[in-house]
Amino acid sequence: MDARALAALAANPGCRRRALLDGAGVDKGALAQALGAPANFGQSQFAHQRGNSFEARVKADGGADLVRLLHERLRDGSEPPGPGAVATPDLTAPGPQGRTARTALALREATAAGRWALLDHPMVSLDVAGSPAFLEPDAVVVHPDGSWTVIEIKSFPMVDGSADPAKVGAAARQSAVYTLALERVASMVGEPEEGGGDTAAAVEAVDAAETASAAMTAEAAGAAETAGQTAPADAAAPAGTKEAAASADPAETAAQEGSVTPAEAAPVRARARVRHQVLLVCPKDFSNLPTAELVDVRKQLAVTRRQLDRLTRIEEIAAALPEGTTFDLRLTDDGRSPTRPVDELTAAVDAVDAAYAPECLSTCELAAHCRTRSRAAGQVEALGRGVRGELGGLTTVDAVLTAAMNGPADEAPTGDPAVDALRRAAALRAEALASRPEAVACR
């Protein structure tokens, strides 16, 4: 799973189908193609190449321009980084576990050094529904004060300091996943600075006054801002990661595997913290010149943490499947054409419950298949989450129509707000049609 998939999964935590397929590493695009419902979204090859070219330009000169952009947007009165002041540690290591351990060591050393550092494509891990996910941010900058900033580089343009809100929102949700994973590393590097308001626990305590969801997150993190206290960094770790942090420190793992010496893996009591603002870097006014803005991801961070905590563990989903369930496409020797019958594949996919919503069409490769099945079953989810929430216990279109047409609106209330509202709507519709006999009633 990557950060994009995790952000989409966190936005729809009730979908067991996506959780299982992503956790098992199933190619949902190939699966959708074999089911006859290919996805109609994705990035073109040209856009991908343009994005890689833009990212290479942004990170040229050892990332000095990138750090300069960050310093300019911070406007905190600190000294700008001078020539050669930005360290770029080597993060090369074998395998994702090795790269994760090397990243943790590089962050620890850079924090202890108290200087600017740029980590190009670091790797961090996050426990998701009992399965480890390895994530690769575009970059992470370590500040001289020990704080860390996630850098997200996108190829969509930023015109006059603003960009497409939908794309910015998607980038913020993706960056929130990176921030959540970095918090685990920060909790192992050392305790945050007392009174530092950028920690996730503290900012969620502030959000508690605004929304009930953030209040639940702040309570779970043990925040006590009203008493002038700051929650420890590991209090904000997602479910299952505290134990992993206590028993599987990436630095210790790397030392055991021989990639670093025990002396290099020695713990450093540094005051590390992850900033709640990420730097979004985009092309300026359709050019290839970079510009950047800080994006606050506190709300996305709170939502992502809460939703990931609610995800059903993958082994529980797998245990409920019929014996022998598999999503193998049985590809030909050339690895291109699936040979498994569509009926068998459809039965395997339908064995896992899905939670379809129209929003899935822009984030999940299986959305077209799930939409077809949802419409065939007459589920109201196909009309949107808002409609589903308004209809209460009425879960099918047939049930909705029966409730609306089963009695006149002037009858005594049934006690079900959804049914009463439907009957009033049906009466108003009938009255409107009666006033215009020439109108053709829609069906």
Short mmCIF file of C-alpha atoms in Angstrom, two decimals:
data_model
loop_
_atom_site.label_atom_id
_atom_site.label_comp_id
_atom_site.label_asym_id
_atom_site.label_seq_id
_atom_site.Cartn_x
_atom_site.Cartn_y
_atom_site.Cartn_z
CA MET A 1 0.00 0.00 0.00
CA ASP A 2 1.19 3.51 -0.76
CA ALA A 3 0.07 6.80 0.78
CA ARG A 4 -2.46 7.41 -1.99
CA ALA A 5 -4.14 4.05 -1.35
CA LEU A 6 -4.09 4.59 2.42
CA ALA A 7 -5.67 8.01 2.06
CA ALA A 8 -8.45 6.50 -0.06
CA LEU A 9 -8.84 3.61 2.38
CA ALA A 10 -9.06 5.99 5.33
CA ALA A 11 -11.77 7.92 3.49
CA ASN A 12 -13.85 4.73 3.25
CA PRO A 13 -12.91 2.53 6.23
CA GLY A 14 -16.03 0.38 5.96
CA CYS A 15 -14.91 -1.18 2.68
CA ARG A 16 -13.55 -4.59 3.61
CA ARG A 17 -13.00 -5.45 -0.05
CA ARG A 18 -10.46 -2.69 -0.57
CA ALA A 19 -8.77 -3.34 2.78
CA LEU A 20 -8.24 -7.01 1.94
CA LEU A 21 -7.15 -6.53 -1.67
CA ASP A 22 -4.72 -3.73 -0.80
CA GLY A 23 -3.36 -5.63 2.18
CA ALA A 24 -2.80 -8.73 0.02
CA GLY A 25 -1.10 -6.71 -2.71
CA VAL A 26 -3.68 -7.62 -5.36
CA ASP A 27 -3.45 -5.62 -8.58
CA LYS A 28 -6.94 -4.09 -8.54
CA GLY A 29 -6.47 -2.57 -12.00
CA ALA A 30 -5.80 -5.97 -13.59
CA LEU A 31 -8.61 -7.49 -11.53
CA ALA A 32 -11.08 -4.85 -12.74
CA GLN A 33 -9.95 -5.42 -16.34
CA ALA A 34 -10.54 -9.16 -16.00
CA LEU A 35 -14.00 -8.50 -14.54
CA GLY A 36 -14.91 -6.39 -17.57
CA ALA A 37 -15.13 -3.13 -15.64
CA PRO A 38 -11.79 -1.35 -16.17
CA ALA A 39 -11.01 1.81 -14.23
CA ASN A 40 -11.41 5.05 -16.16
CA PHE A 41 -8.94 7.13 -14.17
CA GLY A 42 -5.20 7.31 -13.67
CA GLN A 43 -2.17 9.35 -14.63
CA SER A 44 -1.06 9.44 -18.24
CA GLN A 45 2.47 8.55 -19.20
CA PHE A 46 3.08 12.13 -20.30
CA ALA A 47 1.90 13.51 -16.95
CA HIS A 48 4.07 10.97 -15.12
CA GLN A 49 7.15 11.99 -17.09
CA ARG A 50 6.40 15.66 -16.56
CA GLY A 51 6.06 15.07 -12.83
CA ASN A 52 9.39 13.24 -12.64
CA SER A 53 11.10 16.00 -14.60
CA PHE A 54 9.66 18.69 -12.35
CA GLU A 55 10.66 16.83 -9.20
CA ALA A 56 14.23 16.41 -10.48
CA ARG A 57 14.42 20.17 -11.12
CA VAL A 58 13.09 20.99 -7.66
CA LYS A 59 15.66 18.77 -5.98
CA ALA A 60 18.62 19.95 -8.05
CA ASP A 61 21.68 21.44 -6.28
CA GLY A 62 21.29 19.09 -3.34
CA GLY A 63 17.85 20.40 -2.49
CA ALA A 64 19.12 23.89 -1.63
CA ASP A 65 16.33 25.58 -3.60
CA LEU A 66 13.74 23.36 -1.95
CA VAL A 67 14.95 24.23 1.55
CA ARG A 68 15.09 27.90 0.57
CA LEU A 69 11.44 27.75 -0.54
CA LEU A 70 10.52 26.18 2.79
CA HIS A 71 12.39 28.83 4.76
CA GLU A 72 10.74 31.62 2.80
CA ARG A 73 7.26 30.24 3.45
CA LEU A 74 7.90 29.72 7.17
CA ARG A 75 8.61 33.41 7.81
CA ASP A 76 9.75 32.56 11.36
CA GLY A 77 12.71 34.96 11.46
CA SER A 78 15.30 32.18 11.51
CA GLU A 79 18.56 32.35 9.61
CA PRO A 80 18.33 31.09 6.02
CA PRO A 81 20.49 28.11 5.10
CA GLY A 82 23.82 29.16 3.63
CA PRO A 83 25.76 27.51 0.79
CA GLY A 84 26.52 23.91 1.63
CA ALA A 85 24.49 24.10 4.84
CA VAL A 86 21.95 21.45 3.80
CA ALA A 87 22.98 17.87 4.51
CA THR A 88 21.73 15.12 2.18
CA PRO A 89 22.27 11.77 3.93
CA ASP A 90 22.54 8.60 1.91
CA LEU A 91 19.43 6.46 2.41
CA THR A 92 20.53 3.48 0.33
CA ALA A 93 19.81 0.12 1.97
CA PRO A 94 18.63 -3.32 0.81
CA GLY A 95 14.90 -3.94 0.94
CA PRO A 96 12.10 -1.85 2.42
CA GLN A 97 12.99 -2.84 5.98
CA GLY A 98 16.57 -1.75 5.45
CA ARG A 99 15.52 1.55 3.91
CA THR A 100 13.10 2.18 6.77
CA ALA A 101 15.86 1.56 9.31
CA ARG A 102 18.31 3.76 7.40
CA THR A 103 15.73 6.56 7.24
CA ALA A 104 15.16 6.36 11.00
CA LEU A 105 18.90 6.61 11.62
CA ALA A 106 19.30 9.51 9.21
CA LEU A 107 16.45 11.41 10.89
CA ARG A 108 17.95 10.71 14.31
CA GLU A 109 21.43 11.88 13.31
CA ALA A 110 20.16 14.98 11.49
CA THR A 111 18.01 15.94 14.47
CA ALA A 112 20.91 15.52 16.86
CA ALA A 113 23.22 17.56 14.57
CA GLY A 114 20.92 20.59 14.78
CA ARG A 115 21.30 21.62 11.14
CA TRP A 116 19.27 21.66 7.94
CA ALA A 117 18.99 18.26 6.23
CA LEU A 118 17.05 17.00 3.24
CA LEU A 119 16.05 13.34 3.01
CA ASP A 120 15.27 12.50 -0.62
CA HIS A 121 12.63 9.77 -0.92
CA PRO A 122 12.95 8.37 2.60
CA MET A 123 10.95 5.32 3.60
CA VAL A 124 8.76 4.98 6.66
CA SER A 125 6.37 2.27 7.80
CA LEU A 126 2.85 2.29 9.18
CA ASP A 127 0.75 -0.53 10.61
CA VAL A 128 -2.55 -0.73 8.72
CA ALA A 129 -5.16 -3.25 9.85
CA GLY A 130 -2.43 -5.59 11.08
CA SER A 131 -0.37 -5.34 7.90
CA PRO A 132 2.80 -3.20 7.52
CA ALA A 133 2.73 -0.55 4.80
CA PHE A 134 5.96 1.02 3.55
CA LEU A 135 5.56 4.63 2.46
CA GLU A 136 7.88 6.87 0.46
CA PRO A 137 7.39 10.65 0.78
CA ASP A 138 8.88 12.87 -1.89
CA ALA A 139 11.16 14.44 0.72
CA VAL A 140 11.45 15.30 4.42
CA VAL A 141 13.32 18.35 5.69
CA VAL A 142 14.90 18.38 9.14
CA HIS A 143 15.07 21.87 10.71
CA PRO A 144 17.87 23.07 13.01
CA ASP A 145 15.37 23.09 15.90
CA GLY A 146 14.74 19.36 15.48
CA SER A 147 11.35 19.61 13.75
CA TRP A 148 10.54 17.78 10.53
CA THR A 149 8.50 18.95 7.53
CA VAL A 150 6.96 16.69 4.90
CA ILE A 151 7.52 17.87 1.32
CA GLU A 152 4.91 16.96 -1.28
CA ILE A 153 5.81 17.68 -4.92
CA LYS A 154 2.98 17.74 -7.47
CA SER A 155 2.91 18.55 -11.18
CA PHE A 156 -0.43 20.42 -11.23
CA PRO A 157 0.01 24.20 -11.53
CA MET A 158 -0.29 26.80 -8.80
CA VAL A 159 -1.62 30.03 -10.31
CA ASP A 160 -1.28 33.21 -8.26
CA GLY A 161 -0.63 31.20 -5.12
CA SER A 162 -3.65 28.90 -5.44
CA ALA A 163 -4.35 25.55 -7.07
CA ASP A 164 -7.25 23.19 -7.75
CA PRO A 165 -8.88 22.68 -4.31
CA ALA A 166 -9.70 19.04 -5.04
CA LYS A 167 -6.10 18.26 -5.94
CA VAL A 168 -4.77 20.19 -2.96
CA GLY A 169 -7.14 18.26 -0.70
CA ALA A 170 -5.93 14.94 -2.11
CA ALA A 171 -2.32 16.01 -1.59
CA ALA A 172 -3.12 17.03 2.00
CA ARG A 173 -4.69 13.64 2.76
CA GLN A 174 -1.71 11.88 1.26
CA SER A 175 0.72 14.03 3.25
CA ALA A 176 -1.24 13.31 6.43
CA VAL A 177 -0.44 9.61 5.98
CA TYR A 178 3.28 10.43 5.75
CA THR A 179 3.02 12.65 8.83
CA LEU A 180 1.32 9.89 10.77
CA ALA A 181 4.10 7.43 9.91
CA LEU A 182 6.82 9.95 10.79
CA GLU A 183 5.29 10.48 14.22
CA ARG A 184 6.22 6.89 15.05
CA VAL A 185 9.84 7.58 14.15
CA ALA A 186 9.80 10.84 16.11
CA SER A 187 8.54 9.03 19.19
CA MET A 188 11.60 6.78 19.05
CA VAL A 189 14.08 9.59 18.41
CA GLY A 190 13.11 11.43 21.59
CA GLU A 191 10.52 13.40 23.46
CA PRO A 192 9.11 16.56 21.84
CA GLU A 193 10.05 19.94 23.18
CA GLU A 194 7.88 20.96 26.15
CA GLY A 195 5.14 23.32 25.03
CA GLY A 196 5.77 22.58 21.32
CA GLY A 197 2.36 23.09 19.80
CA ASP A 198 3.14 21.41 16.49
CA THR A 199 2.84 17.87 17.80
CA ALA A 200 -0.17 15.97 16.61
CA ALA A 201 -1.57 15.55 20.13
CA ALA A 202 -1.46 19.25 20.87
CA VAL A 203 -2.99 20.42 17.62
CA GLU A 204 -5.76 17.85 17.93
CA ALA A 205 -6.50 19.21 21.39
CA VAL A 206 -7.02 22.60 19.73
CA ASP A 207 -9.28 21.01 17.11
CA ALA A 208 -11.33 19.47 19.93
CA ALA A 209 -13.02 22.81 20.43
CA GLU A 210 -14.13 22.82 16.79
CA THR A 211 -15.30 19.30 15.99
CA ALA A 212 -16.38 16.28 17.96
CA SER A 213 -14.32 13.95 15.79
CA ALA A 214 -11.12 15.80 16.59
CA ALA A 215 -12.16 15.76 20.24
CA MET A 216 -12.28 11.97 20.20
CA THR A 217 -8.88 11.83 18.60
CA ALA A 218 -7.40 14.26 21.10
CA GLU A 219 -8.92 12.26 23.97
CA ALA A 220 -7.47 9.04 22.56
CA ALA A 221 -4.07 10.70 22.34
CA GLY A 222 -4.30 11.74 25.98
CA ALA A 223 -3.95 15.44 25.20
CA ALA A 224 -4.45 17.77 28.16
CA GLU A 225 -3.81 21.18 26.69
CA THR A 226 -6.18 22.89 29.12
CA ALA A 227 -3.89 21.83 31.95
CA GLY A 228 -0.85 23.14 30.11
CA GLN A 229 0.46 19.65 29.40
CA THR A 230 1.78 18.19 26.15
CA ALA A 231 1.04 14.58 25.30
CA PRO A 232 4.06 12.36 24.68
CA ALA A 233 4.86 11.78 21.05
CA ASP A 234 4.03 8.08 21.20
CA ALA A 235 0.53 8.84 22.52
CA ALA A 236 -0.55 9.84 19.03
CA ALA A 237 0.71 6.66 17.38
CA PRO A 238 -1.95 4.60 15.61
CA ALA A 239 -3.18 1.31 17.01
CA GLY A 240 -0.53 -1.40 16.90
CA THR A 241 2.43 0.92 16.28
CA LYS A 242 3.28 1.59 19.94
CA GLU A 243 4.08 -2.06 20.46
CA ALA A 244 6.06 -2.12 17.23
CA ALA A 245 7.98 0.96 18.30
CA ALA A 246 8.83 -0.63 21.64
CA SER A 247 9.88 -3.99 20.26
CA ALA A 248 11.14 -3.24 16.73
CA ASP A 249 13.09 -0.02 16.65
CA PRO A 250 14.31 0.36 13.04
CA ALA A 251 17.71 1.46 14.37
CA GLU A 252 18.08 -1.73 16.39
CA THR A 253 16.91 -3.80 13.42
CA ALA A 254 19.50 -2.20 11.18
CA ALA A 255 22.22 -2.84 13.76
CA GLN A 256 21.22 -6.50 14.03
CA GLU A 257 21.21 -6.90 10.24
CA GLY A 258 24.71 -5.43 10.02
CA SER A 259 23.81 -2.39 7.93
CA VAL A 260 25.04 -0.07 10.69
CA THR A 261 27.25 -0.49 13.72
CA PRO A 262 25.84 -0.56 17.27
CA ALA A 263 27.54 2.77 17.91
CA GLU A 264 25.64 4.36 15.02
CA ALA A 265 22.42 2.86 16.30
CA ALA A 266 22.87 4.31 19.81
CA PRO A 267 19.79 6.24 20.88
CA VAL A 268 19.93 10.03 20.87
CA ARG A 269 17.74 12.01 23.22
CA ALA A 270 16.78 14.64 20.68
CA ARG A 271 13.66 16.79 20.70
CA ALA A 272 12.10 15.64 17.46
CA ARG A 273 8.61 16.57 16.34
CA VAL A 274 6.68 16.46 13.09
CA ARG A 275 5.22 19.77 11.96
CA HIS A 276 1.53 19.90 11.17
CA GLN A 277 2.19 22.02 8.06
CA VAL A 278 3.50 20.34 4.91
CA LEU A 279 5.13 22.14 2.01
CA LEU A 280 3.25 21.66 -1.26
CA VAL A 281 5.53 22.38 -4.23
CA CYS A 282 3.98 22.92 -7.67
CA PRO A 283 4.88 24.54 -11.02
CA LYS A 284 4.30 28.28 -11.02
CA ASP A 285 1.75 29.60 -13.54
CA PHE A 286 2.09 26.65 -15.96
CA SER A 287 5.87 27.06 -16.15
CA ASN A 288 8.51 24.61 -14.95
CA LEU A 289 9.62 26.96 -12.17
CA PRO A 290 8.75 25.76 -8.65
CA THR A 291 6.61 27.64 -6.18
CA ALA A 292 5.32 26.44 -2.83
CA GLU A 293 2.77 27.02 -0.10
CA LEU A 294 2.35 25.60 3.38
CA VAL A 295 -0.73 23.40 3.84
CA ASP A 296 -2.12 22.70 7.30
CA VAL A 297 -3.00 18.99 7.62
CA ARG A 298 -4.24 18.90 11.22
CA LYS A 299 -7.79 17.91 10.29
CA GLN A 300 -6.66 15.37 7.69
CA LEU A 301 -4.25 13.93 10.25
CA ALA A 302 -6.97 13.57 12.88
CA VAL A 303 -9.39 11.95 10.42
CA THR A 304 -6.76 9.58 9.00
CA ARG A 305 -5.66 8.43 12.44
CA ARG A 306 -9.22 7.80 13.58
CA GLN A 307 -10.23 5.97 10.40
CA LEU A 308 -7.15 3.75 10.31
CA ASP A 309 -7.74 2.81 13.94
CA ARG A 310 -11.26 1.66 12.98
CA LEU A 311 -10.15 -0.58 10.13
CA THR A 312 -10.91 -4.25 10.64
CA ARG A 313 -7.78 -6.34 10.83
CA ILE A 314 -7.00 -8.11 7.57
CA GLU A 315 -6.72 -11.56 9.16
CA GLU A 316 -10.27 -11.19 10.51
CA ILE A 317 -11.56 -10.39 7.02
CA ALA A 318 -9.66 -13.33 5.50
CA ALA A 319 -10.91 -15.73 8.18
CA ALA A 320 -14.53 -15.03 7.16
CA LEU A 321 -13.94 -15.97 3.50
CA PRO A 322 -15.02 -19.33 2.08
CA GLU A 323 -12.28 -21.94 1.99
CA GLY A 324 -10.13 -21.72 -1.11
CA THR A 325 -11.05 -18.14 -2.05
CA THR A 326 -8.41 -16.67 -4.35
CA PHE A 327 -8.08 -13.64 -6.59
CA ASP A 328 -5.52 -15.27 -8.88
CA LEU A 329 -6.16 -14.33 -12.52
CA ARG A 330 -4.27 -17.40 -13.82
CA LEU A 331 -2.36 -15.42 -16.39
CA THR A 332 -0.92 -17.00 -19.52
CA ASP A 333 2.79 -17.68 -19.82
CA ASP A 334 3.39 -14.22 -21.22
CA GLY A 335 1.78 -12.70 -18.11
CA ARG A 336 -0.74 -10.66 -20.06
CA SER A 337 -4.02 -12.53 -20.54
CA PRO A 338 -6.12 -13.88 -17.64
CA THR A 339 -7.53 -17.39 -18.15
CA ARG A 340 -9.73 -17.67 -15.07
CA PRO A 341 -13.48 -17.69 -15.79
CA VAL A 342 -15.19 -14.39 -15.07
CA ASP A 343 -17.91 -16.10 -13.02
CA GLU A 344 -15.35 -17.60 -10.64
CA LEU A 345 -13.53 -14.30 -10.28
CA THR A 346 -16.78 -12.41 -9.70
CA ALA A 347 -17.80 -14.87 -6.98
CA ALA A 348 -14.44 -14.44 -5.25
CA VAL A 349 -14.72 -10.65 -5.29
CA ASP A 350 -18.34 -10.69 -4.13
CA ALA A 351 -17.34 -12.88 -1.17
CA VAL A 352 -15.85 -9.76 0.44
CA ASP A 353 -18.24 -7.01 1.48
CA ALA A 354 -17.79 -3.62 -0.18
CA ALA A 355 -18.96 -0.15 0.82
CA TYR A 356 -19.46 1.57 -2.51
CA ALA A 357 -19.99 5.31 -2.83
CA PRO A 358 -19.77 7.53 -5.93
CA GLU A 359 -16.57 9.04 -4.51
CA CYS A 360 -14.88 5.68 -5.09
CA LEU A 361 -14.91 6.31 -8.86
CA SER A 362 -11.93 8.67 -8.53
CA THR A 363 -9.89 6.62 -6.05
CA CYS A 364 -10.47 2.88 -6.55
CA GLU A 365 -9.84 0.72 -9.60
CA LEU A 366 -12.74 -1.60 -8.71
CA ALA A 367 -15.28 1.23 -8.40
CA ALA A 368 -16.96 0.56 -11.76
CA HIS A 369 -17.54 -3.09 -10.85
CA CYS A 370 -18.82 -2.19 -7.39
CA ARG A 371 -21.15 0.42 -8.89
CA THR A 372 -22.66 -2.11 -11.28
CA ARG A 373 -23.25 -4.61 -8.47
CA SER A 374 -24.66 -1.90 -6.19
CA ARG A 375 -27.11 -0.73 -8.84
CA ALA A 376 -28.16 -4.29 -9.63
CA ALA A 377 -28.96 -4.86 -5.96
CA GLY A 378 -30.86 -1.58 -5.77
CA GLN A 379 -28.71 -0.25 -2.92
CA VAL A 380 -29.18 3.41 -2.03
CA GLU A 381 -25.40 3.79 -1.51
CA ALA A 382 -25.15 4.18 -5.29
CA LEU A 383 -26.90 7.55 -4.90
CA GLY A 384 -24.25 8.91 -2.52
CA ARG A 385 -23.37 8.89 1.16
CA GLY A 386 -25.55 11.94 1.82
CA VAL A 387 -28.65 10.20 0.48
CA ARG A 388 -27.79 7.04 2.37
CA GLY A 389 -27.53 8.96 5.62
CA GLU A 390 -30.86 10.71 5.10
CA LEU A 391 -32.74 7.48 4.46
CA GLY A 392 -31.88 5.82 7.76
CA GLY A 393 -32.98 2.19 7.81
CA LEU A 394 -34.18 2.19 4.18
CA THR A 395 -31.32 0.47 2.40
CA THR A 396 -32.78 -0.30 -1.03
CA VAL A 397 -34.48 1.77 -3.71
CA ASP A 398 -37.53 -0.55 -3.63
CA ALA A 399 -37.89 0.03 0.12
CA VAL A 400 -37.69 3.79 -0.43
CA LEU A 401 -40.38 3.76 -3.15
CA THR A 402 -42.63 1.51 -1.06
CA ALA A 403 -42.32 3.84 1.93
CA ALA A 404 -43.04 6.90 -0.21
CA MET A 405 -46.09 5.50 -2.00
CA ASN A 406 -47.59 3.43 0.81
CA GLY A 407 -49.78 6.16 2.26
CA PRO A 408 -50.83 9.80 1.87
CA ALA A 409 -48.75 12.55 3.48
CA ASP A 410 -51.67 13.78 5.63
CA GLU A 411 -51.79 10.56 7.63
CA ALA A 412 -50.51 10.51 11.19
CA PRO A 413 -46.69 10.46 11.45
CA THR A 414 -45.24 6.99 11.37
CA GLY A 415 -42.48 7.81 13.83
CA ASP A 416 -39.81 7.31 11.16
CA PRO A 417 -38.56 10.74 9.99
CA ALA A 418 -37.29 9.30 6.71
CA VAL A 419 -40.64 7.69 5.85
CA ASP A 420 -42.62 10.82 6.79
CA ALA A 421 -40.34 13.01 4.66
CA LEU A 422 -40.65 10.63 1.70
CA ARG A 423 -44.44 10.68 1.88
CA ARG A 424 -44.50 14.47 1.95
CA ALA A 425 -42.16 14.54 -1.04
CA ALA A 426 -44.34 12.06 -2.93
CA ALA A 427 -47.44 14.17 -2.24
CA LEU A 428 -45.72 17.34 -3.48
CA ARG A 429 -44.55 15.54 -6.60
CA ALA A 430 -48.07 14.25 -7.32
CA GLU A 431 -49.51 17.73 -6.81
CA ALA A 432 -46.97 19.26 -9.18
CA LEU A 433 -47.75 16.68 -11.88
CA ALA A 434 -51.51 17.17 -11.45
CA SER A 435 -51.16 20.90 -12.08
CA ARG A 436 -49.62 20.17 -15.48
CA PRO A 437 -51.49 17.32 -17.20
CA GLU A 438 -49.29 17.60 -20.27
CA ALA A 439 -46.17 16.82 -18.25
CA VAL A 440 -44.72 13.33 -18.63
CA ALA A 441 -44.08 11.69 -15.28
CA CYS A 442 -40.53 10.43 -14.89
CA ARG A 443 -40.07 6.80 -13.85
#
